[in-house]
Short mmCIF file of C-alpha atoms in Angstrom, two decimals:
data_model
loop_
_atom_site.label_atom_id
_atom_site.label_comp_id
_atom_site.label_asym_id
_atom_site.label_seq_id
_atom_site.Cartn_x
_atom_site.Cartn_y
_atom_site.Cartn_z
CA MET A 135 137.50 32.49 78.59
CA ARG A 136 134.30 33.09 80.53
CA ALA A 137 131.09 33.66 78.65
CA ALA A 138 128.42 36.13 79.68
CA ARG A 139 126.03 33.74 81.32
CA LEU A 140 125.09 32.58 84.80
CA SER A 141 127.40 29.95 86.27
CA VAL A 142 126.43 27.01 88.42
CA VAL A 143 128.43 28.65 91.17
CA THR A 144 127.21 32.19 90.46
CA ALA A 145 125.72 32.64 93.89
CA VAL A 146 128.89 31.57 95.62
CA ALA A 147 130.98 34.41 97.00
CA THR A 148 134.33 35.06 95.31
CA ALA A 149 136.67 37.26 93.53
CA ALA A 150 138.40 40.39 93.56
CA ALA A 151 139.26 43.73 94.57
CA LEU A 152 139.09 47.39 94.80
CA THR A 153 138.98 50.51 93.02
CA ALA A 154 136.83 52.71 90.94
CA VAL A 155 134.14 53.40 88.42
CA THR A 156 133.73 56.44 86.21
CA GLY A 157 130.11 57.24 85.54
CA CYS A 158 128.69 55.70 88.73
CA THR A 159 126.92 57.47 91.53
CA GLU A 160 128.37 57.65 95.03
CA LYS A 161 126.44 56.63 98.10
CA SER A 162 127.11 57.24 101.76
CA SER A 163 129.74 55.16 103.53
CA ALA A 164 128.47 51.92 105.00
CA GLU A 165 128.24 51.51 108.72
CA GLY A 166 130.99 49.57 110.44
CA ASP A 167 134.33 48.56 109.02
CA ASP A 168 136.13 51.37 107.20
CA ARG A 169 138.02 48.75 105.15
CA VAL A 170 134.83 47.77 103.29
CA ILE A 171 133.73 49.32 100.01
CA GLU A 172 130.14 48.52 99.10
CA VAL A 173 129.35 48.23 95.40
CA THR A 174 125.70 48.15 94.37
CA ALA A 175 125.26 47.21 90.73
CA THR A 176 122.12 47.66 88.64
CA ASP A 177 121.49 47.49 84.91
CA THR A 178 122.27 51.20 84.54
CA ALA A 179 124.40 52.25 87.51
CA CYS A 180 127.15 51.23 89.89
CA GLU A 181 127.06 52.83 93.32
CA THR A 182 130.14 52.77 95.55
CA SER A 183 130.35 53.66 99.22
CA LYS A 184 133.84 55.22 99.02
CA LYS A 185 135.93 57.14 96.54
CA GLU A 186 139.08 57.16 98.64
CA ILE A 187 140.69 54.61 100.95
CA SER A 188 144.14 53.90 102.38
CA ALA A 189 146.38 51.18 100.98
CA GLY A 190 146.25 47.64 102.30
CA HIS A 191 143.64 44.91 102.48
CA VAL A 192 140.12 45.93 101.59
CA GLU A 193 136.86 44.06 101.30
CA LEU A 194 134.66 44.70 98.29
CA ALA A 195 131.04 43.89 99.14
CA ILE A 196 129.10 43.55 95.88
CA GLU A 197 125.34 43.35 95.46
CA ASN A 198 123.65 42.99 92.08
CA LYS A 199 120.24 44.65 92.21
CA GLY A 200 119.83 44.58 88.45
CA SER A 201 118.09 42.10 86.14
CA LYS A 202 121.26 41.13 84.24
CA VAL A 203 124.25 39.01 85.17
CA THR A 204 127.06 41.46 85.90
CA GLU A 205 130.76 41.56 86.66
CA VAL A 206 132.96 43.93 88.63
CA TYR A 207 136.56 44.71 87.74
CA VAL A 208 139.31 46.53 89.61
CA LEU A 209 141.40 48.28 86.99
CA PHE A 210 144.58 50.26 86.76
CA PRO A 211 144.29 53.52 84.76
CA ASP A 212 145.54 51.71 81.64
CA ASP A 213 142.79 49.07 82.03
CA ARG A 214 145.05 46.29 83.26
CA VAL A 215 143.06 44.13 85.62
CA VAL A 216 143.91 44.18 89.32
CA THR A 217 141.22 41.62 90.01
CA GLU A 218 137.72 40.74 88.89
CA ARG A 219 134.49 39.01 89.78
CA GLU A 220 132.39 37.70 86.94
CA ASN A 221 129.00 35.98 86.73
CA ILE A 222 127.33 37.86 89.58
CA GLY A 223 123.70 36.87 89.21
CA PRO A 224 120.69 39.14 89.75
CA GLY A 225 119.77 39.40 93.41
CA THR A 226 123.05 37.91 94.66
CA LYS A 227 125.79 39.26 96.92
CA GLN A 228 129.51 38.54 96.92
CA LYS A 229 132.40 39.57 99.16
CA VAL A 230 135.97 39.82 97.92
CA THR A 231 139.16 40.63 99.79
CA ALA A 232 141.91 42.40 97.87
CA GLU A 233 145.22 44.15 98.45
CA VAL A 234 145.93 47.52 96.82
CA LYS A 235 148.87 49.89 96.86
CA ALA A 236 148.69 53.67 96.79
CA GLY A 237 147.57 55.00 93.43
CA ASP A 238 144.61 55.67 91.18
CA TYR A 239 142.25 52.91 90.14
CA LYS A 240 138.87 52.33 88.55
CA ILE A 241 136.05 50.04 89.59
CA ALA A 242 134.11 48.89 86.53
CA CYS A 243 130.68 47.28 86.70
CA LYS A 244 129.58 45.57 83.51
CA PRO A 245 125.84 44.81 83.30
CA GLY A 246 125.35 41.91 80.90
CA MET A 247 129.12 41.29 81.12
CA LYS A 248 129.69 43.34 77.95
CA GLY A 249 131.46 46.55 77.03
CA ALA A 250 133.74 48.86 78.99
CA GLY A 251 131.36 49.06 81.94
CA ILE A 252 130.17 51.83 84.23
CA ARG A 253 133.18 53.35 85.97
CA GLN A 254 134.17 55.56 88.89
CA ALA A 255 137.61 56.53 90.12
CA LEU A 256 138.98 55.38 93.44
CA LYS A 257 142.05 56.91 95.04
CA VAL A 258 144.19 54.72 97.29
CA THR A 259 146.44 56.69 99.62
CA GLY A 260 149.50 55.98 101.77
CA ALA A 261 151.75 52.96 102.23
CA GLY A 262 149.16 51.16 104.34
CA ALA A 263 149.36 47.56 105.52
CA ALA A 264 150.75 46.23 102.24
CA ALA A 265 154.29 47.09 103.37
CA GLN A 266 153.96 44.85 106.45
CA ARG A 267 153.16 41.61 104.64
CA ASP A 268 154.15 38.25 106.11
CA PRO A 269 157.47 37.20 104.48
CA ARG A 270 155.93 33.79 103.76
CA LEU A 271 153.42 35.51 101.50
CA ASP A 272 156.18 37.31 99.62
CA LYS A 273 157.77 33.90 99.10
CA ALA A 274 154.43 32.54 97.83
CA VAL A 275 154.07 35.40 95.35
CA ALA A 276 157.60 34.86 94.04
CA ALA A 277 156.99 31.13 93.63
CA TYR A 278 153.68 31.71 91.86
CA ARG A 279 155.26 34.24 89.51
CA ALA A 280 157.90 31.65 88.59
CA TYR A 281 155.15 29.06 88.08
CA ALA A 282 153.16 31.37 85.79
CA GLN A 283 156.25 32.17 83.74
CA ALA A 284 157.15 28.49 83.44
CA GLN A 285 153.64 27.69 82.20
CA ALA A 286 153.92 30.37 79.52
CA ASP A 287 157.39 29.21 78.51
CA GLU A 288 156.25 25.59 78.25
CA THR A 289 153.14 26.54 76.30
CA LEU A 290 154.90 28.11 73.32
CA PRO A 291 156.58 24.93 71.99
CA LYS A 292 153.26 23.08 72.25
CA VAL A 293 151.47 25.86 70.39
CA GLU A 294 154.18 25.83 67.74
CA THR A 295 153.52 22.10 67.21
CA PHE A 296 149.81 22.85 66.85
CA VAL A 297 150.44 25.75 64.45
CA LYS A 298 152.86 23.71 62.36
CA ALA A 299 150.15 21.09 61.81
CA VAL A 300 147.57 23.74 60.93
CA LYS A 301 149.87 25.38 58.40
CA ALA A 302 150.67 22.00 56.89
CA GLY A 303 146.95 21.40 56.42
CA ASP A 304 147.17 18.26 58.55
CA VAL A 305 143.78 18.21 60.29
CA ALA A 306 144.44 15.01 62.26
CA ALA A 307 147.77 16.23 63.63
CA ALA A 308 146.31 19.63 64.47
CA LYS A 309 143.44 18.01 66.38
CA LYS A 310 145.91 15.93 68.37
CA ALA A 311 148.02 18.97 69.28
CA TYR A 312 145.13 21.31 70.08
CA ALA A 313 144.26 20.39 73.70
CA PRO A 314 147.88 20.01 74.94
CA SER A 315 148.66 23.49 73.58
CA ARG A 316 146.10 25.01 75.96
CA ILE A 317 147.11 23.46 79.29
CA GLY A 318 149.58 26.12 80.48
CA TRP A 319 147.18 28.89 79.51
CA GLU A 320 144.29 27.28 81.39
CA ARG A 321 146.40 26.77 84.52
CA THR A 322 147.26 30.47 84.77
CA GLU A 323 144.41 32.20 82.95
CA PRO A 324 143.76 34.84 85.66
CA VAL A 325 147.27 36.18 85.06
CA ALA A 326 146.68 36.28 81.30
CA GLU A 327 143.31 37.96 81.78
CA SER A 328 144.89 40.62 83.99
CA PHE A 329 146.45 42.24 80.91
CA GLY A 330 143.01 42.85 79.43
CA ASP A 331 143.85 42.69 75.73
CA ILE A 332 145.38 39.24 75.24
CA ASP A 333 142.56 36.93 76.34
CA PRO A 334 140.04 38.32 73.79
CA LYS A 335 142.56 37.64 71.03
CA VAL A 336 143.44 34.05 71.87
CA ASP A 337 140.64 32.46 73.91
CA VAL A 338 137.33 34.10 73.03
CA ARG A 339 134.39 31.96 71.91
CA GLU A 340 132.13 33.04 69.09
CA ASP A 341 129.29 34.02 71.43
CA GLY A 342 131.69 36.15 73.50
CA LEU A 343 132.68 38.51 70.68
CA GLU A 344 132.06 42.22 71.12
CA PRO A 345 130.42 44.10 68.19
CA GLY A 346 132.97 44.57 65.43
CA GLN A 347 135.54 42.24 67.02
CA LYS A 348 137.33 39.86 64.66
CA TRP A 349 137.28 36.26 65.84
CA THR A 350 140.83 34.98 66.32
CA GLY A 351 142.57 32.44 68.53
CA TRP A 352 142.23 28.86 69.58
CA HIS A 353 138.46 28.51 69.38
CA ARG A 354 138.25 29.91 65.85
CA LEU A 355 140.73 27.24 64.80
CA GLU A 356 138.87 24.63 66.86
CA LYS A 357 135.74 25.31 64.83
CA ALA A 358 137.65 24.98 61.56
CA LEU A 359 139.16 21.67 62.59
CA TRP A 360 136.17 19.90 64.12
CA LYS A 361 133.13 21.50 62.53
CA ASP A 362 134.39 22.54 59.12
CA GLY A 363 136.95 19.75 58.83
CA LYS A 364 139.30 21.81 56.72
CA ILE A 365 142.10 24.32 56.91
CA GLY A 366 142.24 27.22 54.48
CA THR A 367 144.46 30.22 53.90
CA ALA A 368 142.58 32.24 56.53
CA GLU A 369 143.10 29.58 59.20
CA LYS A 370 146.82 29.39 58.45
CA ALA A 371 147.07 33.15 58.94
CA LEU A 372 145.14 32.86 62.21
CA ALA A 373 147.58 30.19 63.38
CA ASP A 374 150.48 32.60 62.84
CA GLN A 375 148.57 35.28 64.74
CA LEU A 376 148.02 32.88 67.65
CA ILE A 377 151.78 32.44 67.99
CA THR A 378 152.33 36.19 67.89
CA ASP A 379 149.70 36.87 70.55
CA LEU A 380 150.94 34.11 72.85
CA LYS A 381 154.52 35.33 72.58
CA ASP A 382 153.19 38.70 73.73
CA TRP A 383 151.58 36.93 76.71
CA GLN A 384 154.82 35.09 77.47
CA SER A 385 156.81 38.34 77.47
CA ARG A 386 154.38 40.08 79.84
CA VAL A 387 153.89 37.42 82.53
CA GLY A 388 156.91 38.63 84.51
CA LYS A 389 155.37 42.12 84.72
CA ALA A 390 151.98 40.99 86.06
CA GLU A 391 150.72 42.55 89.29
CA ILE A 392 150.49 39.61 91.71
CA THR A 393 149.57 39.71 95.40
CA PRO A 394 148.60 36.97 97.85
CA THR A 395 144.94 37.99 97.60
CA SER A 396 145.04 38.10 93.80
CA MET A 397 146.45 34.56 93.88
CA ALA A 398 143.59 33.44 96.13
CA ASN A 399 140.96 35.24 94.07
CA GLY A 400 142.52 33.86 90.90
CA ALA A 401 142.13 30.32 92.25
CA LYS A 402 138.44 30.96 92.71
CA GLU A 403 138.21 32.48 89.23
CA LEU A 404 139.61 29.25 87.81
CA LEU A 405 136.81 27.33 89.50
CA ASP A 406 134.35 29.77 87.94
CA GLU A 407 136.00 29.00 84.59
CA VAL A 408 135.17 25.35 85.16
CA ALA A 409 131.58 26.13 86.13
CA THR A 410 130.79 28.48 83.25
CA GLY A 411 132.52 26.67 80.43
CA LYS A 412 133.86 23.22 81.19
CA VAL A 413 131.04 21.59 83.16
CA THR A 414 128.51 22.97 80.67
CA GLY A 415 130.50 21.79 77.65
CA GLU A 416 130.48 25.26 76.12
CA GLU A 417 134.22 25.97 76.23
CA GLU A 418 135.25 23.23 73.81
CA ARG A 419 131.94 22.85 72.01
CA TYR A 420 133.50 21.44 68.83
CA SER A 421 136.48 19.42 70.09
CA HIS A 422 134.84 18.23 73.35
CA THR A 423 138.24 18.42 75.08
CA ASP A 424 136.64 20.21 78.05
CA LEU A 425 138.03 17.79 80.64
CA VAL A 426 141.60 18.69 79.67
CA ASP A 427 140.84 22.36 80.35
CA PHE A 428 138.91 21.36 83.48
CA LYS A 429 141.90 19.52 84.94
CA ALA A 430 144.29 22.36 84.05
CA ASN A 431 142.03 24.91 85.76
CA VAL A 432 141.92 22.80 88.91
CA GLU A 433 145.69 22.32 88.86
CA GLY A 434 146.23 26.06 88.58
CA ALA A 435 143.86 26.76 91.44
CA GLN A 436 145.54 24.14 93.60
CA GLN A 437 148.98 25.59 92.87
CA SER A 438 147.89 28.97 94.26
CA TYR A 439 146.27 27.31 97.26
CA ASP A 440 149.29 25.14 98.06
CA LEU A 441 151.59 28.16 98.03
CA LEU A 442 149.28 30.16 100.32
CA LYS A 443 148.36 27.25 102.57
CA PRO A 444 151.01 27.76 105.32
CA VAL A 445 149.59 31.18 106.18
CA ALA A 446 145.96 30.26 105.54
CA GLN A 447 146.25 27.17 107.73
CA GLU A 448 147.65 29.21 110.59
CA ASN A 449 144.78 31.69 110.30
CA ASP A 450 141.93 29.27 109.55
CA LYS A 451 142.76 25.59 110.08
CA ALA A 452 139.17 24.45 109.48
CA LEU A 453 139.13 26.16 106.09
CA THR A 454 142.32 24.53 104.87
CA ALA A 455 141.11 21.13 106.10
CA GLU A 456 137.96 21.56 104.02
CA LEU A 457 139.91 22.74 100.98
CA ASP A 458 142.25 19.74 101.19
CA LYS A 459 139.22 17.47 101.33
CA GLN A 460 137.41 19.07 98.40
CA PHE A 461 140.47 19.33 96.13
CA ALA A 462 141.14 15.64 96.73
CA ALA A 463 137.52 14.71 96.00
CA LEU A 464 137.42 16.68 92.75
CA ASN A 465 140.75 15.31 91.54
CA THR A 466 139.63 11.75 92.34
CA LEU A 467 136.45 12.29 90.34
CA LEU A 468 138.39 13.64 87.36
CA ASP A 469 140.67 10.59 87.45
CA ASP A 470 137.65 8.45 86.56
CA TYR A 471 137.74 10.00 83.09
CA ARG A 472 141.30 9.06 82.17
CA ALA A 473 143.04 5.69 82.08
CA ASP A 474 146.42 7.02 83.19
CA LYS A 475 146.50 9.47 86.12
CA ASN A 476 149.66 11.04 84.71
CA SER A 477 148.24 11.73 81.26
CA TYR A 478 145.85 14.28 79.77
CA ASP A 479 144.09 11.70 77.64
CA PHE A 480 140.61 12.41 79.00
CA THR A 481 137.24 11.10 77.86
CA SER A 482 135.62 13.22 75.16
CA TYR A 483 133.12 15.38 77.01
CA ASP A 484 130.25 14.55 74.64
CA LYS A 485 130.53 11.00 75.99
CA VAL A 486 129.96 12.12 79.60
CA ALA A 487 126.33 11.53 80.62
CA ASP A 488 124.20 14.27 82.16
CA ALA A 489 124.17 12.51 85.53
CA ASP A 490 127.97 12.40 85.56
CA ARG A 491 128.16 16.06 84.56
CA LYS A 492 125.96 16.81 87.55
CA LYS A 493 128.42 14.99 89.83
CA LEU A 494 131.25 17.07 88.42
CA SER A 495 129.23 20.24 88.89
CA ASP A 496 128.46 19.34 92.50
CA ALA A 497 132.14 18.69 93.19
CA VAL A 498 133.07 22.06 91.70
CA ASN A 499 130.48 23.79 93.88
CA ALA A 500 131.72 21.97 96.97
CA LEU A 501 135.23 23.28 96.34
CA ALA A 502 134.23 26.76 95.17
CA GLU A 503 132.43 27.69 98.39
CA PRO A 504 135.41 27.30 100.77
CA LEU A 505 137.83 28.54 98.09
CA SER A 506 135.94 31.85 98.03
CA LYS A 507 137.14 32.35 101.64
CA LEU A 508 140.83 31.82 100.95
CA ALA A 509 141.66 35.47 100.28
CA ALA A 510 140.13 36.57 103.57
CA ALA A 511 142.06 33.87 105.43
CA VAL A 512 145.32 34.99 103.86
CA ALA A 513 144.60 38.66 104.69
CA LYS A 514 143.98 38.11 108.43
#
């Protein structure tokens, strides 16, 4: 779960989509490409250059002119997430390529990365280019959907092991089961986040709570295990709730809206996850199991990339060469923190020196920059 703070890769272009924002002001259409929607975010407004566009690939050009870190979401009418871009720093610009079908959407800008955001409706008309997609991309989407479902299916037994230990009051066993129970979630988190309501229940950190929101999920139990060192009646009830919420996630994965560009943008979002939570040590602040999450995020991003690579390589060979290089470099660096390259027994992150954290951060940045271009390469 991303926190509302500036990431080490904030200024790097990335993420997602198209659509609409209720309560924003409209500005005149930008010069040039009619497939571009300009979004200008401030602390109090969200200006968009178009309120209607035809279906197909569209570029969202975002500029944050406000003083707060912001995020921009593309939402279905029921608030499911089409795609998103978080951690857009003041004074920065980002470009995102997305694919949308005919229908009604919303673009939501969230100054301070809190609340429902400033919204304006966008209408997408016609069949557009989406119906003419390369068959290889349809195959990639199908394979990624199967991967996401498999990760959810494999997660539940691991979570049940974790919950069983919590309910037995066995702190040591619960600590041992905690990090493995999160791997499948971390690999496919953009899919989970697309539903809108599940992520805040299972993966929110204490500083990410909205006013009045009850703290539930993994990190609430993490605090009980590592900081409090005890399991009470309330924690046992929260463990049962975690199972319920993750079964809901498991049942919904097959219904997720997935496109080649959402896969590419999701890969970049996973790198942002690393930058905002894992490299900083904030994600697993009590257990210090950040490197397990880190590796799972990278694996999930690489899975999307590998499935899209045949088309991306044909369209931009230099880009895929750079991505291959940077994925390999980051994975090699992560291997330094585990004795067995096939295990998830990583060094506790509180034992990683600041200089080594800087190396990890630099490697993430080196991968994030070319990865932000993957969606555009796929959409050519």
